Amino acid sequence: MKDKILVNIILIINILALVLWLLSLARIVPENFSTAFFVLVLMVNILGGYGIYSILKQKNNEIASLLQQINEKNKTYNQLLLKIRSQEDEIIKQMESMSEQRSIIEFQKQELEDSIEYAFRIQQAILPPINYI
């Protein structure tokens, strides 16, 4: 906001200087008055230019600070993303291992059930039926 006000003030003073110069060309304003006013306008432009430079430098510093904060947050984000991906890979490996173990257990269960069924048939073939006992 300050920079807009400063630019507008400098613009108004320069317009006044232009009007005064036109008036001095028409010999309506004395030459010594217009010379003094032009010196004043020159000083205002120099000071205004420095003011605008200072404001722009401050804004550039603020932008640089914000950019640094963004870069730090991006770095943190990327580190967290790598950690999450690593954990995701570990979870996938554990799930694959669990699936493999489940398959082994299911196979062993089936073999055990088949073995029990086979033993039961052998037992039925060798022993007399229960109603004879």
Short mmCIF file of C-alpha atoms in Angstrom, two decimals:
data_model
loop_
_atom_site.label_atom_id
_atom_site.label_comp_id
_atom_site.label_asym_id
_atom_site.label_seq_id
_atom_site.Cartn_x
_atom_site.Cartn_y
_atom_site.Cartn_z
CA MET A 1 0.00 0.00 0.00
CA LYS A 2 2.84 2.38 0.87
CA ASP A 3 4.48 1.77 -2.47
CA LYS A 4 1.30 2.68 -4.38
CA ILE A 5 0.94 5.92 -2.42
CA LEU A 6 4.59 6.77 -3.02
CA VAL A 7 4.30 6.11 -6.76
CA ASN A 8 1.13 8.23 -6.97
CA ILE A 9 2.78 11.14 -5.12
CA ILE A 10 5.79 11.03 -7.45
CA LEU A 11 3.46 10.88 -10.46
CA ILE A 12 1.49 13.91 -9.26
CA ILE A 13 4.67 15.90 -8.61
CA ASN A 14 5.96 15.03 -12.08
CA ILE A 15 2.67 16.13 -13.64
CA LEU A 16 2.92 19.40 -11.72
CA ALA A 17 6.50 19.79 -12.97
CA LEU A 18 5.33 19.25 -16.54
CA VAL A 19 2.57 21.86 -16.12
CA LEU A 20 5.06 24.29 -14.59
CA TRP A 21 7.48 23.70 -17.45
CA LEU A 22 4.70 24.44 -19.95
CA LEU A 23 3.80 27.59 -18.01
CA SER A 24 7.43 28.69 -17.99
CA LEU A 25 7.62 28.16 -21.76
CA ALA A 26 4.59 30.41 -22.11
CA ARG A 27 6.38 32.91 -19.84
CA ILE A 28 3.52 32.86 -17.33
CA VAL A 29 5.75 31.70 -14.44
CA PRO A 30 9.09 33.39 -13.71
CA GLU A 31 12.11 31.36 -14.79
CA ASN A 32 13.83 31.36 -11.39
CA PHE A 33 10.68 29.89 -9.76
CA SER A 34 10.45 27.09 -12.30
CA THR A 35 14.17 26.28 -11.90
CA ALA A 36 13.79 25.97 -8.14
CA PHE A 37 10.71 23.82 -8.58
CA PHE A 38 12.50 21.53 -11.05
CA VAL A 39 15.33 21.05 -8.56
CA LEU A 40 12.75 20.16 -5.93
CA VAL A 41 11.08 17.72 -8.33
CA LEU A 42 14.44 16.14 -9.09
CA MET A 43 15.13 15.65 -5.37
CA VAL A 44 11.64 14.20 -4.83
CA ASN A 45 12.19 11.78 -7.73
CA ILE A 46 15.54 10.70 -6.34
CA LEU A 47 14.13 10.19 -2.83
CA GLY A 48 11.01 8.53 -4.24
CA GLY A 49 13.11 6.23 -6.38
CA TYR A 50 15.13 5.27 -3.32
CA GLY A 51 11.89 4.70 -1.39
CA ILE A 52 10.51 2.48 -4.13
CA TYR A 53 13.84 0.64 -4.29
CA SER A 54 13.71 0.07 -0.52
CA ILE A 55 10.14 -1.21 -0.68
CA LEU A 56 10.97 -3.54 -3.59
CA LYS A 57 14.07 -4.80 -1.79
CA GLN A 58 11.98 -5.52 1.32
CA LYS A 59 9.38 -7.37 -0.76
CA ASN A 60 12.14 -9.36 -2.49
CA ASN A 61 13.53 -10.32 0.92
CA GLU A 62 10.06 -11.41 2.05
CA ILE A 63 9.65 -13.46 -1.13
CA ALA A 64 13.09 -15.04 -0.63
CA SER A 65 12.17 -15.92 2.96
CA LEU A 66 8.86 -17.46 1.86
CA LEU A 67 10.65 -19.37 -0.91
CA GLN A 68 13.12 -20.73 1.63
CA GLN A 69 10.24 -21.84 3.88
CA ILE A 70 8.57 -23.53 0.91
CA ASN A 71 11.82 -25.32 0.03
CA GLU A 72 12.23 -26.51 3.63
CA LYS A 73 8.64 -27.77 3.70
CA ASN A 74 9.17 -29.52 0.34
CA LYS A 75 12.30 -31.17 1.72
CA THR A 76 10.38 -32.36 4.80
CA TYR A 77 7.52 -33.53 2.58
CA ASN A 78 9.89 -35.50 0.34
CA GLN A 79 11.56 -37.11 3.36
CA LEU A 80 8.17 -38.13 4.75
CA LEU A 81 7.12 -39.42 1.35
CA LEU A 82 10.25 -41.59 1.14
CA LYS A 83 9.59 -42.91 4.64
CA ILE A 84 5.98 -43.72 3.75
CA ARG A 85 7.05 -45.49 0.56
CA SER A 86 9.62 -47.48 2.50
CA GLN A 87 6.97 -48.49 5.05
CA GLU A 88 4.60 -49.34 2.21
CA ASP A 89 7.24 -51.62 0.66
CA GLU A 90 7.81 -53.28 4.04
CA ILE A 91 4.06 -53.85 4.48
CA ILE A 92 3.83 -55.39 1.00
CA LYS A 93 6.73 -57.74 1.81
CA GLN A 94 5.08 -58.75 5.09
CA MET A 95 1.76 -59.36 3.33
CA GLU A 96 3.49 -61.53 0.72
CA SER A 97 5.26 -63.46 3.48
CA MET A 98 1.97 -63.95 5.35
CA SER A 99 0.27 -65.12 2.17
CA GLU A 100 3.06 -67.62 1.56
CA GLN A 101 2.87 -68.86 5.16
CA ARG A 102 -0.91 -69.20 4.85
CA SER A 103 -0.50 -71.30 1.72
CA ILE A 104 2.00 -73.54 3.53
CA ILE A 105 -0.33 -73.90 6.53
CA GLU A 106 -3.31 -74.70 4.29
CA PHE A 107 -1.25 -77.33 2.46
CA GLN A 108 -0.09 -78.88 5.75
CA LYS A 109 -3.67 -78.84 7.08
CA GLN A 110 -4.92 -80.62 3.96
CA GLU A 111 -2.16 -83.24 4.23
CA LEU A 112 -2.98 -83.76 7.92
CA GLU A 113 -6.71 -84.14 7.17
CA ASP A 114 -5.93 -86.55 4.32
CA SER A 115 -3.65 -88.54 6.62
CA ILE A 116 -6.33 -88.70 9.34
CA GLU A 117 -8.94 -89.77 6.76
CA TYR A 118 -6.59 -92.46 5.43
CA ALA A 119 -5.85 -93.71 8.96
CA PHE A 120 -9.61 -93.79 9.70
CA ARG A 121 -10.24 -95.92 6.61
CA ILE A 122 -7.45 -98.32 7.58
CA GLN A 123 -8.91 -98.51 11.08
CA GLN A 124 -12.39 -99.25 9.70
CA ALA A 125 -10.97 -101.93 7.42
CA ILE A 126 -9.10 -103.68 10.24
CA LEU A 127 -11.54 -103.32 13.14
CA PRO A 128 -15.03 -104.76 13.20
CA PRO A 129 -17.95 -102.31 13.07
CA ILE A 130 -18.96 -100.60 16.34
CA ASN A 131 -22.33 -102.34 16.59
CA TYR A 132 -20.47 -105.73 16.86
CA ILE A 133 -18.48 -104.60 19.86
#
